[in-house]
XYZ file of C-alpha atoms in Angstrom:
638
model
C 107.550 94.126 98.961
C 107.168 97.888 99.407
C 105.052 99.691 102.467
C 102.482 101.942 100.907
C 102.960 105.574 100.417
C 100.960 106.189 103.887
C 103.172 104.367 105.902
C 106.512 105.196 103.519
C 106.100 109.149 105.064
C 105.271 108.345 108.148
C 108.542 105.934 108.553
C 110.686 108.761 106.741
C 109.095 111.179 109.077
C 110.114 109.388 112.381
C 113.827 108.510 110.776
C 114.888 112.161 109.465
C 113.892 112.986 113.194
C 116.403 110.516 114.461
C 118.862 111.686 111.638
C 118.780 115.007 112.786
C 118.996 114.296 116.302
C 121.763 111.994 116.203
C 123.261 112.027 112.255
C 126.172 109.677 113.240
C 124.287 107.124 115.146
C 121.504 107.086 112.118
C 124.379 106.032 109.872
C 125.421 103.294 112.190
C 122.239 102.252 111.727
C 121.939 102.610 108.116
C 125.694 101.132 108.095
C 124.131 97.937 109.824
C 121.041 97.456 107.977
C 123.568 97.433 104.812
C 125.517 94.839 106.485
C 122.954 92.455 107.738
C 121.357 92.455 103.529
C 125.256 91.376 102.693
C 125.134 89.067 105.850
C 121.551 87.235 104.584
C 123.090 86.842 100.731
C 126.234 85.554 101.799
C 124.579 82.932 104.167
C 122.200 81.694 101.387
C 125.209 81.628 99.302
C 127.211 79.236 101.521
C 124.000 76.756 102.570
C 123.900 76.878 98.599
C 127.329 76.054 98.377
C 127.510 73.530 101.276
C 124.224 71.743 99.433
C 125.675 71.555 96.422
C 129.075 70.048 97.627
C 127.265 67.317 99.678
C 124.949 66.670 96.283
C 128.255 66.913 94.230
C 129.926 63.949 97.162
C 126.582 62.360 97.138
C 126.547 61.740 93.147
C 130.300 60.797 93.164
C 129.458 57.617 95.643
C 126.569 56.512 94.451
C 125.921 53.584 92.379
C 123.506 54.933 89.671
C 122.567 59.193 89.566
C 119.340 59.798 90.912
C 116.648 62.723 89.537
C 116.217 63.958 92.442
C 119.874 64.131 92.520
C 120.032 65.801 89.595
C 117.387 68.258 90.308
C 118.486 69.191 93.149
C 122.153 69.806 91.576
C 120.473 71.987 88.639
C 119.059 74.461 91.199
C 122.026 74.504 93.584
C 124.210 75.394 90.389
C 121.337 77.873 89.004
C 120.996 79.751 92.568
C 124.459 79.966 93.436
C 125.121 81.219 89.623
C 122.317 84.023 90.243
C 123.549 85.011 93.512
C 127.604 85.479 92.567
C 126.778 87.257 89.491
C 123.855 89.878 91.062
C 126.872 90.393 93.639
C 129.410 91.490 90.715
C 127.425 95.415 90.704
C 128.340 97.079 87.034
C 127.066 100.349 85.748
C 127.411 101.825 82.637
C 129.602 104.716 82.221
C 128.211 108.283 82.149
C 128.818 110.003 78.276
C 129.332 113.270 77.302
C 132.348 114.884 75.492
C 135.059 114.054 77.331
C 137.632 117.215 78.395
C 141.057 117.748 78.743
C 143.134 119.870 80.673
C 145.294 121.335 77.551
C 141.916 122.614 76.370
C 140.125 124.032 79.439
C 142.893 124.636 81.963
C 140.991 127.397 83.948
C 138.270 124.892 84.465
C 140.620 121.651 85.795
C 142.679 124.723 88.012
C 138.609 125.041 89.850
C 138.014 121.583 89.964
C 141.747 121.140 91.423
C 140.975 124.013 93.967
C 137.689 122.877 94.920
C 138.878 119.135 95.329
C 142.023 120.358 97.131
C 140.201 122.351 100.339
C 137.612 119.397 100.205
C 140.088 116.739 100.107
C 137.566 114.931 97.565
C 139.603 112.523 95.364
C 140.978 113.207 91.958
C 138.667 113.010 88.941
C 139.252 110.198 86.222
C 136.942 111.529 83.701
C 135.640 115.151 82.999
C 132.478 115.146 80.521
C 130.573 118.454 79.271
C 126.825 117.416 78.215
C 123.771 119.163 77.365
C 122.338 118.927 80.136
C 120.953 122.219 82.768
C 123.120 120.525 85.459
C 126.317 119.066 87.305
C 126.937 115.493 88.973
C 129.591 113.176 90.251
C 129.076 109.547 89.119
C 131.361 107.246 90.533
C 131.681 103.670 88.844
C 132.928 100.733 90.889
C 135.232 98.971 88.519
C 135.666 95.400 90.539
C 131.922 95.353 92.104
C 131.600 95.413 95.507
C 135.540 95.059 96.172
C 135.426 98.985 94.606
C 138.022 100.748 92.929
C 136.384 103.812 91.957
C 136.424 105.543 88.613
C 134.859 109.202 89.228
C 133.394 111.244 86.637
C 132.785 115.141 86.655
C 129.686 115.787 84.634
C 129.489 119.849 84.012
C 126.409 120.518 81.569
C 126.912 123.860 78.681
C 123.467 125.182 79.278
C 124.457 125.412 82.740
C 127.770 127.503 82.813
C 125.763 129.605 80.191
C 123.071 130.379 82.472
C 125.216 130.904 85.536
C 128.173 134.101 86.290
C 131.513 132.199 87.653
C 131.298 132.529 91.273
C 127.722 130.739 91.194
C 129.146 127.684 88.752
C 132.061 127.860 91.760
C 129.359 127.076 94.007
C 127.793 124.152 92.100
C 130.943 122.567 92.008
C 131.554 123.195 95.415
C 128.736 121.054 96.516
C 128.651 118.100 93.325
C 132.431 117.766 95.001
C 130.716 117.900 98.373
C 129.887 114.509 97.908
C 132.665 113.026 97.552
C 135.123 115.670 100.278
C 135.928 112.982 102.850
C 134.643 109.600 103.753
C 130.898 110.743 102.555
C 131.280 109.679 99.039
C 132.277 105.996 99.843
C 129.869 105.605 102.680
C 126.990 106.935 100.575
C 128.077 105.122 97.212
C 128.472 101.551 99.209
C 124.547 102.294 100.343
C 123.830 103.027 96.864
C 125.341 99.879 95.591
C 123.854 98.203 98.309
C 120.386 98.853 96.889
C 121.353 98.348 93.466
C 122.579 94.506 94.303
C 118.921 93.831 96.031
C 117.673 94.832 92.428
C 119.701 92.675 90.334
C 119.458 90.054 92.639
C 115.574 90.108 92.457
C 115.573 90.619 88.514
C 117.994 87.314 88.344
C 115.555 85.012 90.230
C 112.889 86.226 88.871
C 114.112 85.602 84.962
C 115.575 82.554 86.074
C 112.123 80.717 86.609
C 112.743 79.483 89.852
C 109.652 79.870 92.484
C 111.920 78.161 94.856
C 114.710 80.175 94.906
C 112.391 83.202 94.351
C 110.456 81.650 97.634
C 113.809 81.816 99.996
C 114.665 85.203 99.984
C 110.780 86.324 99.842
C 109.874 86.918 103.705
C 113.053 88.523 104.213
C 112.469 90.964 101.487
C 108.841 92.045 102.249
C 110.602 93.046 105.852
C 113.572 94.273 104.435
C 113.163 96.404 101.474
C 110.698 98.682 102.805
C 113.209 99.825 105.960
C 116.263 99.710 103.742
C 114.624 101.668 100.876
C 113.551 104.315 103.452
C 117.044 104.451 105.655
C 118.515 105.136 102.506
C 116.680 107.860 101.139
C 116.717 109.996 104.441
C 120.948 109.096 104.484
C 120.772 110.643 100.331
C 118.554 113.908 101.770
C 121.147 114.389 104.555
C 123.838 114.364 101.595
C 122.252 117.006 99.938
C 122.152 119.104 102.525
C 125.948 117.779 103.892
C 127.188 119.219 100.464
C 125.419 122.759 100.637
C 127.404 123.288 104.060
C 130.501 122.322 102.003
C 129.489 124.535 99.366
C 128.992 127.834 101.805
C 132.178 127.000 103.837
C 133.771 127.256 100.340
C 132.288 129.676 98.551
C 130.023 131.837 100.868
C 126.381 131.806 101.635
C 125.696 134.438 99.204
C 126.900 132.234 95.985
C 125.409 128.919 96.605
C 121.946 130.974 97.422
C 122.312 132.511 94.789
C 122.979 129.741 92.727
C 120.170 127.347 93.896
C 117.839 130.239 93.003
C 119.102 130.886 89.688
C 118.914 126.970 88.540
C 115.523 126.529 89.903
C 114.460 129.609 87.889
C 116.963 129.322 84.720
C 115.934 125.660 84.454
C 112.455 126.205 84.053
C 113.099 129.027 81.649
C 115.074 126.985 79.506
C 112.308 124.180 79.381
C 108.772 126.508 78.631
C 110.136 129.383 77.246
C 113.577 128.901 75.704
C 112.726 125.141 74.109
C 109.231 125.981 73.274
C 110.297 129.813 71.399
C 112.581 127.278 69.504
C 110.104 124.041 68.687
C 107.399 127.096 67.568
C 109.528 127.632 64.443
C 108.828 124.542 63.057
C 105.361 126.450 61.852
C 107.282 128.192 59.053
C 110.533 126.517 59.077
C 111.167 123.079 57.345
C 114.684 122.913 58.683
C 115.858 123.034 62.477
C 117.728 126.142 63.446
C 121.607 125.702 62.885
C 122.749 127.554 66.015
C 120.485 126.322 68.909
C 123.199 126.751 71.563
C 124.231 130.139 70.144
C 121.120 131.372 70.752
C 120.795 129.851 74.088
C 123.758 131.874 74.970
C 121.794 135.023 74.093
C 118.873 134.333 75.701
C 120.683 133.268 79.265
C 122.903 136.491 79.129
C 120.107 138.766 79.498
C 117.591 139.596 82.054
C 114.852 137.509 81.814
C 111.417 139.140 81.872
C 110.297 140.119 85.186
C 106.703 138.472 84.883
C 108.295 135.581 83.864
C 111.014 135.292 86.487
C 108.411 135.797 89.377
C 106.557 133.549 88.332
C 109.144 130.950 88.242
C 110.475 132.320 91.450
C 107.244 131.986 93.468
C 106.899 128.612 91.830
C 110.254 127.425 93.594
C 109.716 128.977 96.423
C 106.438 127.723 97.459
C 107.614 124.221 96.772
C 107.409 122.251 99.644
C 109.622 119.089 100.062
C 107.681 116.114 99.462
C 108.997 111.840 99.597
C 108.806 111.677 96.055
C 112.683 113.018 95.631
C 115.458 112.552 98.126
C 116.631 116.620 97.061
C 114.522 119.213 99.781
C 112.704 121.716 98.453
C 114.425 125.011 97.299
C 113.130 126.677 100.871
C 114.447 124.317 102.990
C 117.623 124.162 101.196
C 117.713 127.896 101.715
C 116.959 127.492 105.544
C 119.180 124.508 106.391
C 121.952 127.369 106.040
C 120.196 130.454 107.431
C 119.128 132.380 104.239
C 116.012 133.874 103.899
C 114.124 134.471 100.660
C 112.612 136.875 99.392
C 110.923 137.069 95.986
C 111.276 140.912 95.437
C 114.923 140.645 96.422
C 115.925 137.963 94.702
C 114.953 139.272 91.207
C 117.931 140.908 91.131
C 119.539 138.168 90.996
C 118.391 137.804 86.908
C 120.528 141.023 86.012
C 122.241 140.321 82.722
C 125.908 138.402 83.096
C 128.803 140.343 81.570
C 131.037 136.600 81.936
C 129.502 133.496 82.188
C 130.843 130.288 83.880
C 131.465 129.040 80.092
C 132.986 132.043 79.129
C 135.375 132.264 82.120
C 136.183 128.466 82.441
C 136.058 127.021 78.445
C 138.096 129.989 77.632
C 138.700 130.276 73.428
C 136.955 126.228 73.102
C 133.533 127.972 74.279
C 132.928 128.736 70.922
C 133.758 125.157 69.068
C 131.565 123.633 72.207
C 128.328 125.886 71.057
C 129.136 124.159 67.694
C 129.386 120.915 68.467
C 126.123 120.705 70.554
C 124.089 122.945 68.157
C 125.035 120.436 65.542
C 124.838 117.193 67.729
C 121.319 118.947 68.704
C 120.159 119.607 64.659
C 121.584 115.882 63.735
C 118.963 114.517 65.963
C 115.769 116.082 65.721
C 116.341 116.843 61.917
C 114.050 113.978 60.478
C 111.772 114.412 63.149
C 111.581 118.307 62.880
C 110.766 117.222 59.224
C 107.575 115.063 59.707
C 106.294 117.777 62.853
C 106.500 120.326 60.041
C 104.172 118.429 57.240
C 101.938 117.806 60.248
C 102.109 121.192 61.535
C 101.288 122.263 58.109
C 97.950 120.293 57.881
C 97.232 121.576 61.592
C 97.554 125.672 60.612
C 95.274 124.350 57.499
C 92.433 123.164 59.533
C 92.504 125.810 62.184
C 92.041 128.674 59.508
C 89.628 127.173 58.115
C 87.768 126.560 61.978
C 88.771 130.560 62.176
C 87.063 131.670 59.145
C 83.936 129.300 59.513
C 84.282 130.493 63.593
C 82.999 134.154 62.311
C 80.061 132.822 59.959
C 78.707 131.017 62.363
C 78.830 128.591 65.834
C 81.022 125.942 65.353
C 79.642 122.595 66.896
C 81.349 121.812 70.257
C 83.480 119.002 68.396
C 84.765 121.662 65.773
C 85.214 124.108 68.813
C 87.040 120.944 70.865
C 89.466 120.285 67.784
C 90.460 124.353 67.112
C 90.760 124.335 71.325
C 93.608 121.672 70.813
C 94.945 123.096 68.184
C 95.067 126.241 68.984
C 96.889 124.902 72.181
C 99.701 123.281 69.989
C 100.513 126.427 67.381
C 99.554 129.231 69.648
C 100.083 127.933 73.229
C 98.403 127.828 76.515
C 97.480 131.606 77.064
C 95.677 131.678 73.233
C 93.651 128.732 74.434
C 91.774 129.705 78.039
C 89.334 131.802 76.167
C 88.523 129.307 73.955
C 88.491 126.307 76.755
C 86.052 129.084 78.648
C 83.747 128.900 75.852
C 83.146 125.358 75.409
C 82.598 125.098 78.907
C 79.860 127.987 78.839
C 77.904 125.946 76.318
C 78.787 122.400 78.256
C 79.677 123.042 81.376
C 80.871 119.288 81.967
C 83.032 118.937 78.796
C 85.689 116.758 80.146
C 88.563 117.010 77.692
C 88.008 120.885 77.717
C 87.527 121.157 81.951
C 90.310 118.841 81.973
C 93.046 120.847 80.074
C 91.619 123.702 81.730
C 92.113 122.526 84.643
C 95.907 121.766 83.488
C 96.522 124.694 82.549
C 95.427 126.866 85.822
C 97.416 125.101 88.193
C 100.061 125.362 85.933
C 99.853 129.145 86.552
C 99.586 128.590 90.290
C 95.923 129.077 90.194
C 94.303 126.677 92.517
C 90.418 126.997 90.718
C 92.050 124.697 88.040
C 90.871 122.281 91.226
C 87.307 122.352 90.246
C 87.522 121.715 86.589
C 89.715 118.858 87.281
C 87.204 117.536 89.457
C 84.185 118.252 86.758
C 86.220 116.108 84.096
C 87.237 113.005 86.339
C 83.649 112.841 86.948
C 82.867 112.503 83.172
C 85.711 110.575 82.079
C 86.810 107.406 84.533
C 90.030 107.257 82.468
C 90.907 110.690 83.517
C 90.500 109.935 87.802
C 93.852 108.546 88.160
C 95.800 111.128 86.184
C 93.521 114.114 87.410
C 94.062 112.592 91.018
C 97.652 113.051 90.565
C 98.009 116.385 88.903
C 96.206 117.906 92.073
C 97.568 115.684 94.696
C 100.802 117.426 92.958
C 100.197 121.024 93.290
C 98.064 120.426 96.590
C 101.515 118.922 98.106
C 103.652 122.199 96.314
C 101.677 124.583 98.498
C 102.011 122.302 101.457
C 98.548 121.250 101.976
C 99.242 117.466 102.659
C 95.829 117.006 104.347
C 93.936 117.858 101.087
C 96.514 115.903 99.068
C 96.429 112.724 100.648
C 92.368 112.884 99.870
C 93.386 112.799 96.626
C 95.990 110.378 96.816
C 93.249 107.765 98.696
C 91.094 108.024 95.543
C 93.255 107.596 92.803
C 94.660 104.301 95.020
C 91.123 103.862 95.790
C 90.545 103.659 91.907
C 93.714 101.695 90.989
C 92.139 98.954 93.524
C 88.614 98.915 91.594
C 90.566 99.065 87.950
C 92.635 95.063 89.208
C 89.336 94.289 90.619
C 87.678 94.938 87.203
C 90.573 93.418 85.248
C 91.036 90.301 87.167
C 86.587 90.151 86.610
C 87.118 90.378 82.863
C 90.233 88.042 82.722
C 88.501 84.417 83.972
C 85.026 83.069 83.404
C 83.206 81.625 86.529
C 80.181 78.862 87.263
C 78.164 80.930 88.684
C 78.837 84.755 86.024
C 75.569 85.997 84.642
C 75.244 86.593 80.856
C 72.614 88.828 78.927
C 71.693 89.121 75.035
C 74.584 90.741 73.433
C 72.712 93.335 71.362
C 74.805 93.788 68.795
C 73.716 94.919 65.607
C 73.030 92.138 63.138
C 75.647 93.490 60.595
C 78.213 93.394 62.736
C 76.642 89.500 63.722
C 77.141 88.840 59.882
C 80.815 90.050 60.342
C 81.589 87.985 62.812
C 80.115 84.671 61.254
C 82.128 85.331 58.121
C 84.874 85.689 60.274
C 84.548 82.078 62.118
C 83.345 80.496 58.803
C 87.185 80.446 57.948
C 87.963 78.147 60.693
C 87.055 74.503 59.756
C 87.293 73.310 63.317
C 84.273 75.382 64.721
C 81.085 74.153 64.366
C 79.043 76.635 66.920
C 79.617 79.417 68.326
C 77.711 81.483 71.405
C 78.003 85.225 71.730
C 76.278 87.244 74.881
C 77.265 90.013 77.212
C 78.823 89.145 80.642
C 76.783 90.717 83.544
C 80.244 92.937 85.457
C 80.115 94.439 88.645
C 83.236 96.494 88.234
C 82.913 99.226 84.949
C 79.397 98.022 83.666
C 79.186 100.602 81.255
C 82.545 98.855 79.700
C 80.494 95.817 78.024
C 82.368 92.465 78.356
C 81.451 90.090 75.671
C 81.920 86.211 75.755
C 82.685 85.182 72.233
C 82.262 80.682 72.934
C 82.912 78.513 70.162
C 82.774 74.633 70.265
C 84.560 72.579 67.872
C 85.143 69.666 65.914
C 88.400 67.217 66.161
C 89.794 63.526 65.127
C 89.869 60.825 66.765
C 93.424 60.328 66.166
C 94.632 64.030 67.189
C 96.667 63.909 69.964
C 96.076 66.003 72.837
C 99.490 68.539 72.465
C 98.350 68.878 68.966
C 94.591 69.393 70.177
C 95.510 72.030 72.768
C 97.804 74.427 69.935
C 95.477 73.898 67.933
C 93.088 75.535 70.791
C 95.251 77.975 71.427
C 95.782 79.152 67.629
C 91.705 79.923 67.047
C 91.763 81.464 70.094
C 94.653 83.411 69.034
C 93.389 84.196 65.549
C 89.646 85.257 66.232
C 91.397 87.458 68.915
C 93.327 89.481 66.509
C 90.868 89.506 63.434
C 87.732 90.459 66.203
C 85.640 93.449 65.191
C 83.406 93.974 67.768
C 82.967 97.469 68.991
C 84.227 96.435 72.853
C 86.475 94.203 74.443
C 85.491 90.338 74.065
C 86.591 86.887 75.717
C 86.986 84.057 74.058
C 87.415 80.352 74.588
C 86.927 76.658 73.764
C 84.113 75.168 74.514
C 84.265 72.012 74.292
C 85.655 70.802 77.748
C 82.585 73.052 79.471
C 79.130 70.907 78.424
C 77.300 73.081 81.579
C 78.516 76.552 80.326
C 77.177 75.376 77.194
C 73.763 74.672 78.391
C 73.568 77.832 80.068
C 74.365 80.379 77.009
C 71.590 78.701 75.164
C 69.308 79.308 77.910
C 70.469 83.129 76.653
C 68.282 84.190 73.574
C 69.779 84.931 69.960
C 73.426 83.679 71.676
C 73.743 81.307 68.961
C 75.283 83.206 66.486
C 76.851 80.466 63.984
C 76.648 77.005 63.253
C 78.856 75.416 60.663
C 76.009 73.899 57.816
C 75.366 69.834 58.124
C 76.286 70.157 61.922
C 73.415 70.178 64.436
């Protein structure tokens, strides 16, 4: 029901062309498209409607009720139940701690400024959260008749890492989306999309094929167009609310602080959050004042390494179809500001008065509290257990260490202090040692593949190569290490080289279903070979089917696969005994419970199928042809 990616960009290609030439005729289009997904529901919903009055007439003047009658009234009822209630759209309510304007009053005069000039509509709800950023959520509280409830979300990490007239810019463009008629347009296309969803999860838990079967062909034309219509309409939002945002604030500000988030945010998540997590090597207990110490950290200048690397990282970006926000470059662009990397460090200079400081006034402090102790409350057990395990971790790496001097460790003991050196000591500690397995093996794939990680990571594109070297060890890794370089290949805008990468980790997916559905059924005309499995674990598995009564033989051999042969596939057949008087239902659980059981209790070393024989007398024939495939047969029965 969805194009693939190829022909996803290409489509949103060709429509944010048509956007930008002609932004109010797109959303007439958009606005239509919308319309004729209400238009299809609502006619389904009145055939269903008429059909079920004329069944409901039909029953009331007839002699004697029909089945089909019946039927047909069951699925008129079941649709038309499915279709009113995926029409009634609900979301949950955003959370956070809920402000008031007695507490914060410098912070509801902004948002009453801001919303003023815009001519946005008044907020219901107000909500700080932990989070590093700011949204509007607006929640419909009749459906698709409306009645909005709007919530200002405002995250504490945020107005810590940002001076006031920055924060004044954020807001300026969260309440961007809702100055005007944007916020109702945009939100009606959002609930738009969400109905489709509900409506498809509905039929599809209901169990009806046929109901499921009516709105099929028009989905598999519609979704794909309204899915893409609707994410260029969101990407012209974004950049609709930064032109609110400068005409409000200035360019200077909301440049400013784009840059800043893009950096701050990626300081708080590697360096801030991981200084913090690293103390659980010699502390049992989580730190009581997280968000204090947050506050420190985002006043000062961050280190100038640091920031430029962060900076670049933003900056070289590119905007890709995987998120309806553009890049941090274009955003920049769209209103005529250049970057420079150089320039903008200055940006990081320490902040005399934060956003918190300026708008939470004398509650700042109680708010630290509250999240540092919301913060320790829920990653206190689990801080807990990481430390005993940590413990046991700094054990075995000394030891590694001290051994490491005497004498070579063996490239398993150099693989496990490699990983753990990368958990207690972090990426930087561990290149040298990654480098040294792959000097003695240069196609080590868990050590090319972190490697490999870890480079691009840095921005270094030779983590390419050692990516490459490990997905052609390990076939579990060529998905994964497909998309980890189709990422950064994209980030530094070389599409052409991503989209190789892309075609062989699709490529892959296609050969992985292929090899699934292969090892899922059992056909006339599969090979089998000699299983070759050790005669202990033989012995294992005859004790094993010696506790089942019913069987009286069982076959095991190795299914000949075209897809993954060096996976082995092993056919596990058993044929067994029954009464006379069984019945079949009872026959057939009775099937299905062996099956079930030797599933769960199997020891072999791979994956195995297993079924009944009995109904099968020429698969039988065959997998004796197969030598040593007998593997069991119950004593008196020949």
């Amino acid at each position: 029901m969805a194009f693939n990616q190829e022909r996803f960009d290409r489509l949103i290609q060709k429509l944010e062309v048509f956007a930008n030439k002609q932004p109010h005729l797109y959303k007439l289009h958009v606005a239509f498209l919308a319309t004729l997904g209400y238009a299809y529901i609502f006619l389904v919903l009145a055939v269903t409607l008429a059909l079920l009055a004329r069944i409901i007439f039909g029953i009331l003047n007839a002699q004697s009720i029909s089945k089909l009658s019946l039927t047909g009234l069951l699925f008129c009822v079941t649709l038309a139940f499915v279709l009113v209630r995926s029409l009634w759209v609900s979301f949950p309510p955003p959370t956070g701690l809920p402000l008031q304007s007695k507490d914060v009053p410098n912070l509801y005069c902004l948002i009453n400024e801001i919303s003023s000039k815009l001519k946005a509509p008044r907020f219901h709800h107000i909500l700080l959260t932990n989070d590093f950023n700011a949204a509007v959520v607006q929640i419909p509280r009749l459906g698709l008749l409306g009645w909005q409830q709007n919530y200002l979300i405002v995250g504490l990490p945020l107005m810590l890492a940002l001076p006031p007239e920055q924060f004044r810019a954020v807001l300026a463009h969260e309440l961007g989306h809702l100055s005007g008629n944007h916020s109702r347009f945009s939100g009606w296309i959002y609930r738009q999309r969400e109905t489709w969803y509900r409506i498809l999860k509905g039929l599809q838990q209901s169990g009806h094929d046929l109901s499921l079967l009516i709105f099929q062909l028009f989905l598999i034309w519609y979704i794909p167009f309204f899915n893409a219509y609707s994410f260029v309409l969101a990407r012209m939002d974004e950049y609709e609310a930064d032109r609110c945002a400068v005409d409000l604030t200035g360019e200077q500000n909301i440049a400013k602080a784009l840059i800043s988030f893009q950096v701050k945010s990626r300081f708080l998540e590697r360096y801030f959050w991981s200084s913090i997590y690293k103390q659980i090597q010699t502390e049992i207990e989580p730190p009581k004042m997280t968000y204090m110490d947050m506050r420190e950290a985002l006043s000062q200048r961050l280190n100038q390494e640091i920031t430029n690397i962060y900076l670049s990282e933003a900056l070289s970006k590119k905007t890709n179809n995987a998120d309806t926000h553009p890049c941090l470059t274009d955003r920049l662009k769209a209103f005529g500001y250049i970057a420079d990397t150089q320039q903008e460090l200055a940006i990081f200079a320490p902040i005399e008065i934060s956003a918190a400081q300026e708008f939470l006034g004398d509650k700042l402090e109680s708010f630290i509290d509250y999240f540092s102790q919301k913060w320790r409350e829920k990653i206190a057990t689990p801080w807990r257990q990481k430390y005993a395990e940590v413990q046991k971790s700094i054990a075995t790496l000394k030891d590694l260490s001290h051994k490491s001097q005497k004498q070579q460790l063996t490239l398993e003991e150099a693989s496990q202090q490699a990983f753990l050196t990368l958990e207690l000591e972090g990426e930087e500690a561990v290149i040298p040692l990654l480098q040294e397995i792959i000097h003695r093996d240069a196609y080590h794939a868990s050590a090319n593949y972190l490697l490999g990680q870890i480079l691009l990571k840095k921005q270094d594109a030779t983590g390419i190569k050692y990516i490459d070297k490990a997905i052609d060890q390990d076939s579990s890794i060529v998905i994964g290490g497909c998309q980890i370089i189709c990422d950064f290949l994209k980030n530094q805008g070389k599409n052409k080289e991503a989209k190789s990468y892309q075609e062989r980790a699709e490529n892959y997916h296609k050969l992985i279903l292929k090899g699934q559905k292969e090892r899922s059924i059992l056909k006339k005309n599969d090979k089998f070979d000699p299983h070759n499995i050790s005669e202990i674990e033989v012995n294992k598995l005859r004790q094993q089917l010696s506790h089942y009564p019913q069987i009286i033989t069982a076959y095991l051999v190795k299914k000949n696969l075209q897809y993954f042969p060096e996976k082995p596939l092993y056919v596990l057949a058993v044929k067994r005994g029954f009464s006379f008087w069984e019945g079949s239902r009872i026959y057939e659980t009775d099937n299905s419970k062996i099956v079930q059981g030797l599933l769960k209790e199997n020891e072999l070393p791979d994956n195995v199928f297993i079924f009944i024989l009995n109904s099968n007398l020429s698969m039988e024939k065959k997998l004796k042809r197969i030598s040593n495939s007998m593997i069991y047969q119950k004593k008196g029965k020949k």
